[in-house]
Short mmCIF file of C-alpha atoms in Angstrom, two decimals:
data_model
loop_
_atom_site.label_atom_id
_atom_site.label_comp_id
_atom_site.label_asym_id
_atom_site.label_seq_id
_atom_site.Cartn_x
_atom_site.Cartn_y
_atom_site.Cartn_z
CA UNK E 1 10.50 -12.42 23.39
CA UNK E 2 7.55 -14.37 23.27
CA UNK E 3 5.01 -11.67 22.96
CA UNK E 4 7.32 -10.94 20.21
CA UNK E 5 7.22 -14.52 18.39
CA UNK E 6 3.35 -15.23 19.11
CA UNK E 7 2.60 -11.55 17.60
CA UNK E 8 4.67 -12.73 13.95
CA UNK E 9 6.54 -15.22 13.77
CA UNK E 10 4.73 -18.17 15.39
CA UNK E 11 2.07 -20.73 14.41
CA UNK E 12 0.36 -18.91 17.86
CA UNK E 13 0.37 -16.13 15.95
CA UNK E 14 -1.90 -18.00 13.38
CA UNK E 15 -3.98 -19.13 15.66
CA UNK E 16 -4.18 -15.64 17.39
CA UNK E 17 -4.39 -14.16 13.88
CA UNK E 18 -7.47 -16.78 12.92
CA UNK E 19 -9.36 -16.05 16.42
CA UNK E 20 -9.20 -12.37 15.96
CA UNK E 21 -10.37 -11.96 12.83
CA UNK E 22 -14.54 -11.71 12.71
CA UNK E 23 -17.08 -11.24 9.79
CA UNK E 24 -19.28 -13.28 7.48
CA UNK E 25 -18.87 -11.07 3.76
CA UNK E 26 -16.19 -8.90 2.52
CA UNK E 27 -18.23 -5.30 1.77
CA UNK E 28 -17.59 -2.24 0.10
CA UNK E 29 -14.91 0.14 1.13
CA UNK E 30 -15.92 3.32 1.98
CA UNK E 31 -13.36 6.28 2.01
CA UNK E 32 -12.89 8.77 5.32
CA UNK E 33 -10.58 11.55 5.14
CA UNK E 34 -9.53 13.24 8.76
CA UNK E 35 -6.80 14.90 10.28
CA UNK E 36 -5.55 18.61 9.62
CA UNK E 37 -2.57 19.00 7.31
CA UNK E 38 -0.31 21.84 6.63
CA UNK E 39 -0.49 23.89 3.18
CA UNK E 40 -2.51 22.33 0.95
CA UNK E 41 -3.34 23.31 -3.10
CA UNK E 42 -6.56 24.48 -3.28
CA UNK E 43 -8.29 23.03 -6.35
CA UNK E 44 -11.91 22.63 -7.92
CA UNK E 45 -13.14 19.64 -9.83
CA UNK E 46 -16.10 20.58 -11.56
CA UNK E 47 -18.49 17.08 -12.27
CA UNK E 48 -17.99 15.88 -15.72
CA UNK E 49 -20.57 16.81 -18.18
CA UNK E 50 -22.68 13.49 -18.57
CA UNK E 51 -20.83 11.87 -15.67
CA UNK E 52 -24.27 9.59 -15.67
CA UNK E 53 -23.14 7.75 -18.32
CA UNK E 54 -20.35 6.18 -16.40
CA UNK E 55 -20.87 4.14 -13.88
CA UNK E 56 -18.82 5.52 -11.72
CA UNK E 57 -18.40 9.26 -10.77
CA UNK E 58 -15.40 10.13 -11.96
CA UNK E 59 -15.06 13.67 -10.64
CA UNK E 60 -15.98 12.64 -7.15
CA UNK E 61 -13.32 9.68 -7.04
CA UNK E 62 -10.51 12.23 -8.44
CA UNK E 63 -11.36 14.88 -5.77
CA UNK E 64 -11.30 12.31 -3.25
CA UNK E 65 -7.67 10.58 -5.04
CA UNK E 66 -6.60 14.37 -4.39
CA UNK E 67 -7.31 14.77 -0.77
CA UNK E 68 -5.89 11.73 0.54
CA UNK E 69 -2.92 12.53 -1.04
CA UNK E 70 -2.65 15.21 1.93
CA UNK E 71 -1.48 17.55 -1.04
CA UNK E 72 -5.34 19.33 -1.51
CA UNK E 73 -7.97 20.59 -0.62
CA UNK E 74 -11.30 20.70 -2.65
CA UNK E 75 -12.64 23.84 -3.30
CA UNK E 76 -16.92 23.75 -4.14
CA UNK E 77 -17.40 23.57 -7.76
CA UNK E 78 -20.43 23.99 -9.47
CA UNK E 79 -21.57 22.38 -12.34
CA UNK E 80 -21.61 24.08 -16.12
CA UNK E 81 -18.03 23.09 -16.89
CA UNK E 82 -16.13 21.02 -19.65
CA UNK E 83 -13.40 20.30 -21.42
CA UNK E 84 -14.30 22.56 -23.78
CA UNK E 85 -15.05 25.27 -21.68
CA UNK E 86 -14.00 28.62 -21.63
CA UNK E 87 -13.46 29.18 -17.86
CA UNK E 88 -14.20 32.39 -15.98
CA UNK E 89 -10.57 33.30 -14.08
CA UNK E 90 -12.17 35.81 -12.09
CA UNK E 91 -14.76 34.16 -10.73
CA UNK E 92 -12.93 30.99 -9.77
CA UNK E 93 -10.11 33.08 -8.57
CA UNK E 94 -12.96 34.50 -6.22
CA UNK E 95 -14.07 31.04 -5.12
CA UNK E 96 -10.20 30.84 -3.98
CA UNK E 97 -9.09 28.16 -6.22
CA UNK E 98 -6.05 27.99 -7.61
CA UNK E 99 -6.38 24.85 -9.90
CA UNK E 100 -9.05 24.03 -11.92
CA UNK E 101 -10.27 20.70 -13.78
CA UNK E 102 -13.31 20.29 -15.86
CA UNK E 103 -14.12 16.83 -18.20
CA UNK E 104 -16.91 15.29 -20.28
CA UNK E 105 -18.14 10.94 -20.88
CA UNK E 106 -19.58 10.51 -23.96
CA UNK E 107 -20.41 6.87 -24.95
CA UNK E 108 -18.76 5.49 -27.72
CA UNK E 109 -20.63 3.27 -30.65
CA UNK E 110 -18.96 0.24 -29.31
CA UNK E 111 -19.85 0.74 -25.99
CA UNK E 112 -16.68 2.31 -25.04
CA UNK E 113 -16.69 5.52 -22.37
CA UNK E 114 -14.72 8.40 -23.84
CA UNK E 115 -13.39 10.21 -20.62
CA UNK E 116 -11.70 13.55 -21.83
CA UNK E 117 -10.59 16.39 -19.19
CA UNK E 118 -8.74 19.48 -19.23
CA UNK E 119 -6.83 21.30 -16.36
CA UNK E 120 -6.04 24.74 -15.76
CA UNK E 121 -3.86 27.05 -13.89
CA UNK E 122 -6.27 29.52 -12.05
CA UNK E 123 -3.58 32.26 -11.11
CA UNK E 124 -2.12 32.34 -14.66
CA UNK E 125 -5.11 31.49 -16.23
CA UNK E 126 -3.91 29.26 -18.66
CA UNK E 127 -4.68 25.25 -19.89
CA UNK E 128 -2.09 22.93 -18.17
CA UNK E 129 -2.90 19.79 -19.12
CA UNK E 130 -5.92 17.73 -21.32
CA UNK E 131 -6.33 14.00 -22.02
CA UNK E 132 -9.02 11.55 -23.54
CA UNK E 133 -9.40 7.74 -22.62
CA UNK E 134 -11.84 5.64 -24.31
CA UNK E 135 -12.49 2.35 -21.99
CA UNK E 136 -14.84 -0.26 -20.85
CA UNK E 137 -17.60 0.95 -18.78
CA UNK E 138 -15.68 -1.64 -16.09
CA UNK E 139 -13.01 0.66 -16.61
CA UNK E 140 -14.36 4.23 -15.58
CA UNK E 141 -12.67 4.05 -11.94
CA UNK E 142 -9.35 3.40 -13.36
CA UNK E 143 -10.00 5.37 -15.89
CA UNK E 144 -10.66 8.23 -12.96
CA UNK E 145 -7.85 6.90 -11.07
CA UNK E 146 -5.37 8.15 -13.87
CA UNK E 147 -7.01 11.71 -14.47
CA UNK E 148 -6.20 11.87 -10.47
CA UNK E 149 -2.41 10.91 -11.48
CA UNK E 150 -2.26 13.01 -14.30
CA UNK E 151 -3.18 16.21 -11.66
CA UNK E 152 -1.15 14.75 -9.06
CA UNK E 153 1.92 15.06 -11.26
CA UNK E 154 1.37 18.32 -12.90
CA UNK E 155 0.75 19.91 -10.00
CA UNK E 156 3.29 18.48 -7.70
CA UNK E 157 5.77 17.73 -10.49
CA UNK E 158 5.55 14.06 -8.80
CA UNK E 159 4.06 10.54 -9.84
CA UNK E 160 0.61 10.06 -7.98
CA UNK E 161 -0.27 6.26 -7.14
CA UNK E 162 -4.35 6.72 -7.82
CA UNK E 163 -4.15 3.56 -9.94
CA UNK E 164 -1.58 1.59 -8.35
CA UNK E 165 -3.19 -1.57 -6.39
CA UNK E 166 -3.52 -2.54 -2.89
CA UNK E 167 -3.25 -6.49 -1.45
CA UNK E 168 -4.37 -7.64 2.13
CA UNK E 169 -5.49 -10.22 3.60
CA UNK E 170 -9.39 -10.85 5.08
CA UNK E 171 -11.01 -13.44 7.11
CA UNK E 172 -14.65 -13.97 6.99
CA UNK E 173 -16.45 -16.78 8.63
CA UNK E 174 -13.90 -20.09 8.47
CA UNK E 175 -12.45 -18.10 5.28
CA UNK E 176 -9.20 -16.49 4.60
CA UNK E 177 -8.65 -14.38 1.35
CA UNK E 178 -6.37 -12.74 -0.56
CA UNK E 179 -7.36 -9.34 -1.75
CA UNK E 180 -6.69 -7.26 -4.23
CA UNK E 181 -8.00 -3.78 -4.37
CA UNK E 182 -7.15 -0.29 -5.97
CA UNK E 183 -5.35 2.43 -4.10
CA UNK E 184 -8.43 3.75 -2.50
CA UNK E 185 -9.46 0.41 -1.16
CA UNK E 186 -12.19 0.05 -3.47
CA UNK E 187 -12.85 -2.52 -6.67
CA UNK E 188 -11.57 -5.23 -4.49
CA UNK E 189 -11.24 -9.03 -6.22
CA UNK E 190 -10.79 -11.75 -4.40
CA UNK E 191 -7.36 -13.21 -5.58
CA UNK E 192 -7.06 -17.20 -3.75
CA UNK E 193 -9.35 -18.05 -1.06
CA UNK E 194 -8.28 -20.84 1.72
CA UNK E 195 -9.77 -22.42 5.08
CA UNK E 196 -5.96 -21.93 6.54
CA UNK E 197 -4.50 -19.08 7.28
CA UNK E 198 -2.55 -16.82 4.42
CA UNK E 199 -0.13 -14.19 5.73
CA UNK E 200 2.62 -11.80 4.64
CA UNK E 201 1.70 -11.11 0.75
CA UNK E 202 4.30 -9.09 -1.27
CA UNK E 203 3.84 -7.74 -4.61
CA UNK E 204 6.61 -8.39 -7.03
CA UNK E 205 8.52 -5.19 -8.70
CA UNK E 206 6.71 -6.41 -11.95
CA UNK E 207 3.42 -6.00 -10.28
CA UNK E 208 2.18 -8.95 -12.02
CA UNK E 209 2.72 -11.61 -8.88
CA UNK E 210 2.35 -11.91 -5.14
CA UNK E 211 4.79 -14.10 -2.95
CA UNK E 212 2.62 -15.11 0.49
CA UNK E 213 2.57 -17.60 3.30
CA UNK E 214 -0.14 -20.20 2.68
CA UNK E 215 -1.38 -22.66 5.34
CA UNK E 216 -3.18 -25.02 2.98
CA UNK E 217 -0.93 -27.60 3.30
CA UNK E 218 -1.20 -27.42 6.96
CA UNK E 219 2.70 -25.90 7.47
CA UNK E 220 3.81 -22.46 6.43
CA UNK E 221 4.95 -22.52 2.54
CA UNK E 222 5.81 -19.67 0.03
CA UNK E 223 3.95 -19.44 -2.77
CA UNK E 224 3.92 -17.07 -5.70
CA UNK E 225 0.75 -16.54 -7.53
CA UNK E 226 0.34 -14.35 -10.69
CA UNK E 227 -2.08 -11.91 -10.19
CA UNK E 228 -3.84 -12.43 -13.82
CA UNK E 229 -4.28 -15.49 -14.54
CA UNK E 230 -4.33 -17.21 -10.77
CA UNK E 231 -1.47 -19.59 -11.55
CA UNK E 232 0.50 -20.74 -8.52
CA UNK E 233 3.28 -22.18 -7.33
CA UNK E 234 5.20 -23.26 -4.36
CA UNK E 235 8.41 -21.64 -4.03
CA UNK E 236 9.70 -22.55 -0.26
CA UNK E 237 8.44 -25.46 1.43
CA UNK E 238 11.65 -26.46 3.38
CA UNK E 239 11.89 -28.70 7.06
CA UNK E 240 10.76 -26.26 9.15
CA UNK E 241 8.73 -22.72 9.10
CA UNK E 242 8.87 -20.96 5.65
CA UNK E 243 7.75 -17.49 6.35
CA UNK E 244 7.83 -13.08 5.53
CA UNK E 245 8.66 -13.37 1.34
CA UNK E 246 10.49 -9.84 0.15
CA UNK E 247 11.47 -9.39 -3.78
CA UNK E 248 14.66 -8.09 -4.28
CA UNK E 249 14.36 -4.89 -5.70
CA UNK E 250 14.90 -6.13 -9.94
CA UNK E 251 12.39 -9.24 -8.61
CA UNK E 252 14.91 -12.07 -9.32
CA UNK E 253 15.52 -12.80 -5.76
CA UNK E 254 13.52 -13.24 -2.41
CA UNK E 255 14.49 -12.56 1.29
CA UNK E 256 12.83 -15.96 3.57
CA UNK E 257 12.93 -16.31 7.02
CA UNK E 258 13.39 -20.19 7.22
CA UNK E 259 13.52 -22.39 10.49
CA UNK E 260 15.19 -25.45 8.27
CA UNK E 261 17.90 -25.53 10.08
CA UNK E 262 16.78 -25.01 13.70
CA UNK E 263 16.13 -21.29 14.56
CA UNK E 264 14.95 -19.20 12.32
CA UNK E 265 17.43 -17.37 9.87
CA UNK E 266 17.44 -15.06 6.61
CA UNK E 267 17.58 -16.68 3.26
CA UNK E 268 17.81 -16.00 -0.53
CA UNK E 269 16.59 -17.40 -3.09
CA UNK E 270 16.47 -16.96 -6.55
CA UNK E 271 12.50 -16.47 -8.39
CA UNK E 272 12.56 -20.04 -9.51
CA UNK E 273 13.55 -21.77 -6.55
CA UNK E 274 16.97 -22.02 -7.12
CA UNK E 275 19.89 -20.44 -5.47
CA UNK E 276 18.93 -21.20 -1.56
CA UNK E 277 21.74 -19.54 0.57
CA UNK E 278 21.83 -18.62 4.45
CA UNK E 279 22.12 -14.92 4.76
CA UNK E 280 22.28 -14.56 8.82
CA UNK E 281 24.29 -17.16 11.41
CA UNK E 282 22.87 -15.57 14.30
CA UNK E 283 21.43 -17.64 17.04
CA UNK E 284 18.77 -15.43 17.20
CA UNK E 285 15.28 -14.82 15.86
CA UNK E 286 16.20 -13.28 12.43
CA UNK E 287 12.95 -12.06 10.36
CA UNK E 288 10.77 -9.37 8.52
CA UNK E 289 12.77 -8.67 6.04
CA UNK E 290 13.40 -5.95 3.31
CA UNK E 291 15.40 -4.75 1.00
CA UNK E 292 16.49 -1.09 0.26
CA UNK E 293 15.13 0.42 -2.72
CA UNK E 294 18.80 0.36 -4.50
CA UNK E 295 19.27 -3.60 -3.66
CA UNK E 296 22.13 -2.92 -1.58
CA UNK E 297 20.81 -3.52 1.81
CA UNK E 298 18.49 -5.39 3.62
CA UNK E 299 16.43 -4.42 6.47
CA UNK E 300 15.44 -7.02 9.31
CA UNK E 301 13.99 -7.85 12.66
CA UNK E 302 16.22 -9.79 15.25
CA UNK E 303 16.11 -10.22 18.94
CA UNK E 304 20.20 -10.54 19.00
CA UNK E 305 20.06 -7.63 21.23
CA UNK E 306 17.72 -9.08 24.02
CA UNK E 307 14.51 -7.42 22.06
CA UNK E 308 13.23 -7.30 18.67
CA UNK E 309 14.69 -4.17 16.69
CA UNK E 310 15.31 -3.54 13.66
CA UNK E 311 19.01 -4.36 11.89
CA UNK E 312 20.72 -3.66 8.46
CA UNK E 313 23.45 -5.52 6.72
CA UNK E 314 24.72 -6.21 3.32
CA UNK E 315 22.26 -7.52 0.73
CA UNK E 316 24.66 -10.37 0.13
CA UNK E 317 24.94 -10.80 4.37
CA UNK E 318 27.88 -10.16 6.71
CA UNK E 319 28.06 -7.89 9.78
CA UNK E 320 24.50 -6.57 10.77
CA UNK E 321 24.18 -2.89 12.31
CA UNK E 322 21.27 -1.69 14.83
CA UNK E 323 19.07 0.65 13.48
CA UNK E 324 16.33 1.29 16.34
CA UNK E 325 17.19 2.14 19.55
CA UNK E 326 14.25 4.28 21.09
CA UNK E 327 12.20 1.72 22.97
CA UNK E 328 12.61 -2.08 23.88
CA UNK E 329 10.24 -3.52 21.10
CA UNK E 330 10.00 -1.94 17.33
CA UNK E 331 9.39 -4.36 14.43
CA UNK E 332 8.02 -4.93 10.70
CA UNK E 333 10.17 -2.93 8.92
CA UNK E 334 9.30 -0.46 5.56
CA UNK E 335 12.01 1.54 3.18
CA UNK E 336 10.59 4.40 1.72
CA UNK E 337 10.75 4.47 -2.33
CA UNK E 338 14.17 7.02 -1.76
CA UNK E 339 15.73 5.52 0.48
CA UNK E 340 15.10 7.93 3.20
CA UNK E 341 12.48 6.89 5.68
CA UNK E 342 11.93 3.82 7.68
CA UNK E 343 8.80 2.81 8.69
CA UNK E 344 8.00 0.42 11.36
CA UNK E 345 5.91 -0.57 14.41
CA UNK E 346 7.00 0.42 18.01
CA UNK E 347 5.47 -0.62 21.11
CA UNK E 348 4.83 2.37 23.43
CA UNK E 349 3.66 1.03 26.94
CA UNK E 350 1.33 -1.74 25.54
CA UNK E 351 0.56 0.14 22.39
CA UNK E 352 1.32 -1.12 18.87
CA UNK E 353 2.06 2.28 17.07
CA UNK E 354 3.55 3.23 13.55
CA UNK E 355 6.88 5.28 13.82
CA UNK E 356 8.99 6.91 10.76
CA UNK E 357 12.21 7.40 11.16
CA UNK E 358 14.66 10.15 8.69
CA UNK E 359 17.41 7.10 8.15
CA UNK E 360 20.27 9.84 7.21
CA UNK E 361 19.80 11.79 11.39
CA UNK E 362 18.27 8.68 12.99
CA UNK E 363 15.29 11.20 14.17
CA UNK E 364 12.05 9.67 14.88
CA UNK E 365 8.76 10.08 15.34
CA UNK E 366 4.85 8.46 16.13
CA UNK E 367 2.47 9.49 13.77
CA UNK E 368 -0.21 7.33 15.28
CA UNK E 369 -2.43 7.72 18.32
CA UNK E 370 -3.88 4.13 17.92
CA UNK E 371 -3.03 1.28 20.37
CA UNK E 372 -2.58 -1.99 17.76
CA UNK E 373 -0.94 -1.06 14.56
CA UNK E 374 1.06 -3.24 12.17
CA UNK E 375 2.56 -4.06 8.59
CA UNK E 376 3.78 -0.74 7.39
CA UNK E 377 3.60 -0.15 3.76
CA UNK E 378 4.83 2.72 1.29
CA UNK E 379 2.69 3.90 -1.55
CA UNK E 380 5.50 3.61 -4.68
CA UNK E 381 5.91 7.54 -4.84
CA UNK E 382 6.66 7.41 -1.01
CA UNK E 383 4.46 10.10 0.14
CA UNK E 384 2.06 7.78 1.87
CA UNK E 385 1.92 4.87 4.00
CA UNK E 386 -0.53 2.07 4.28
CA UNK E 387 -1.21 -0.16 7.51
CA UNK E 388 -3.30 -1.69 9.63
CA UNK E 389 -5.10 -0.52 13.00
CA UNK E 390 -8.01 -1.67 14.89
CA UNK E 391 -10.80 0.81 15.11
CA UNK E 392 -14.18 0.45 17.54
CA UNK E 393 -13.26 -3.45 17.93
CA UNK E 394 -12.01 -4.43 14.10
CA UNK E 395 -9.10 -4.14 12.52
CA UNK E 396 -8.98 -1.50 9.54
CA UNK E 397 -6.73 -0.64 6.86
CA UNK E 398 -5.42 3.10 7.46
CA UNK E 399 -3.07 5.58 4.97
CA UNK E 400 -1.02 8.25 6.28
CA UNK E 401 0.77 10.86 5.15
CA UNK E 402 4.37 10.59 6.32
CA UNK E 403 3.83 13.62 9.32
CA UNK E 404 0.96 11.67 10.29
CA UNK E 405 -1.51 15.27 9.50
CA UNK E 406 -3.42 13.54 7.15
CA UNK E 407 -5.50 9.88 8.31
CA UNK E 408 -7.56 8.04 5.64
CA UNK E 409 -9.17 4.85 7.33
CA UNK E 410 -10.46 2.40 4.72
CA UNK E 411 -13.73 1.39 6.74
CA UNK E 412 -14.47 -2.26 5.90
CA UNK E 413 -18.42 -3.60 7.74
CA UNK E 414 -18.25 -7.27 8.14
CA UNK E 415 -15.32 -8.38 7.57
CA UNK E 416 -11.30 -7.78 9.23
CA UNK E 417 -8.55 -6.77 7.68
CA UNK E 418 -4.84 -7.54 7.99
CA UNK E 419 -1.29 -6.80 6.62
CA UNK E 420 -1.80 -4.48 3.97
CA UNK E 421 0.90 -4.14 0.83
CA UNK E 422 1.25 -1.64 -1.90
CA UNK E 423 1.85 -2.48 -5.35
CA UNK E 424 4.33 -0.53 -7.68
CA UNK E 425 3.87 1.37 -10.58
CA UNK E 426 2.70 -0.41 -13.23
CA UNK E 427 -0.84 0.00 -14.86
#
């Protein structure tokens, strides 16, 4: 158990955490798509007409929105295209696509970008879909972000989560930060900055505050921070550890794992502070943990069976049930949006790996190959997860697709990254 408690749970695991990350600036992400995936929709996005006066490109951020979706493939698209166009079905039908999107900028008197696309169905040869936004030049990638959603979902019928937001944690030089970033791991803002160590963020359903761990006061507190403004408060800092914040799923409760009495044990409490009740009596290690999407549940790691694995028991507490059982060692525990899939770590000889399981047959399955991944997160449509891995000596941020066909590492240079979590819908 104590490889166990000095990987999460421990003030070791601070000090490991601390030591292992390296860097002296937080850069740029830059975007990598790999793997092979099954069937994908093959569809051209033609470069906006006057793209230059944006400054971002638009088309090239919603092809690449599109692809790490694992639901396309790009097909070449020359330029000549707009919104306004008149397209050619036979020759894009010859160029094998079978979507088709094609937009405009034009700047606006007050500054303003006006972003317009349209998007068509190549086989039928008809218009799908067509929008306008008039932003802020600071703007454009979100702005590019949504076209992406807007194909995602008429194409798929489903939401896409182009401009949803990332948070994670970084630690450059003596610095730890809190980061928040879009979907794609770029346009990152540094939310709080510390000299201790900050650990386990959690968006709120509202998507307007973050529950952490903060160090600053030299012992583990929760804190919630609102996102806009920076305004924070403390919201556990009990005798003892106060550690791994969850919202409930309406974001009037929390989930704590608190050592106030002793060992440490599930708690609720209510947003404000109010409320504090023990959830688990085990005399166990009882941590990590998460609610189902419908409230009803919650989802935990204990070592009540000799090893940490992952349990389930009523939201309001009582009798816990075993939900792992392949392996000696499988933590950090993820509920897809539907209920369906869990997502966790599992150690395979002395690899850290990231595991789904179908919750409904118990059937599981590795979808990574890498030796020291962690924190499991679902993108809010649950077709994607984000975590954390270590690639050539640092530790990267990484999304999947949910068979594992479809890798996107978010390279970061200078800087490490850590415990990734996916905000909901909301912008």
């Amino acid at each position: 158990m104590l490889d166990y408690v000095s990987r999460r749970l421990s003030l070791a695991a601070l000090a490991a955490f601390g030591v292992s990350l390296c860097g002296s600036a937080l850069a740029q992400v830059r975007i990598d798509i790999s793997g092979v995936g099954g069937t994908r929709v093959p569809v051209a996005i033609v470069d906006f007409r006057d793209q230059s006066k944006s400054p971002q490109p638009i088309a090239a951020i919603v092809r690449a929105d599109l692809e790490r979706s694992g639901q396309f493939r790009s097909v070449d698209a020359p330029a000549g295209l707009s919104e306004s166009s008149s397209p050619a079905w036979t020759e894009w039908r010859g160029r094998q696509a079978d979507a088709l999107a094609a937009g405009s900028v034009t700047r606006l008197a007050d500054g303003r970008l006006d972003i317009r696309f349209k998007l068509w169905d190549v086989v039928k040869g008809t218009e799908l879909v067509g929008e306008a936004h008039a932003v802020h030049p600071d703007d454009a990638r979100l702005a590019a972000h949504r076209i992406a959603d807007t194909i995602y979902q008429r194409l798929t019928g489903e939401r896409g989560v182009f401009a949803t937001r990332m948070a994670y944690v970084t630690k450059a030089g003596p610095r730890y930060s809190l980061v928040i970033a879009d979907a794609d791991g770029e346009g990152a803002k540094v939310a709080l900055t510390s000299p201790e160590p900050i650990i386990s963020p959690a968006w709120a359903p509202n998507g307007r505050e973050l529950a952490y761990v903060s160090f600053e006061s030299r012992k583990a507190t929760v804190r919630i921070q609102d996102v806009q403004t920076g305004v924070r408060r403390v919201l556990a800092d009990f005798k003892g550890t106060n550690s791994a914040p969850a919202w409930s799923p309406d974001g009037q409760q929390l989930v704590l794992s608190l050592s106030r009495d002793g060992g440490t044990q599930l708690f609720v409490i209510n947003r404000d502070g109010s409320g504090l009740r023990r959830l688990t009596q085990s005399g166990s290690i009882d941590t990590e943990a998460t609610y189902a999407p419908d409230g009803s549940k919650i989802y935990f790691v204990s070592d009540r069976g000799g090893g940490p694995q992952i349990y389930r028991m009523p939201a309001s507490g009582g009798a816990a049930e075993r939900v792992t059982f392949n392996g000696g060692y499988n933590i950090s525990p993820a509920v897809s949006p539907d209920g369906r899939t869990l997502a966790y770590i599992t150690r395979s000889g002395g690899a850290f790996r990231l595991s789904v399981m179908d919750l409904a047959t118990g059937q599981t399955q590795q979808i990574s190959e890498a030796n020291d991944d962690e924190s499991p997160a679902f993108s809010p449509n649950g077709k994607l997860i984000v975590y954390a891995s270590r690639a050539g000596g640092k530790e990267v941020l990484m999304t999947t697709t949910l068979d594992g066909k479809i890798k996107t590492p978010l390279l970061v240079t200078l800087v490490e990254v850590r415990e990734p979590t996916w905000g909901p819908f909301t912008r």
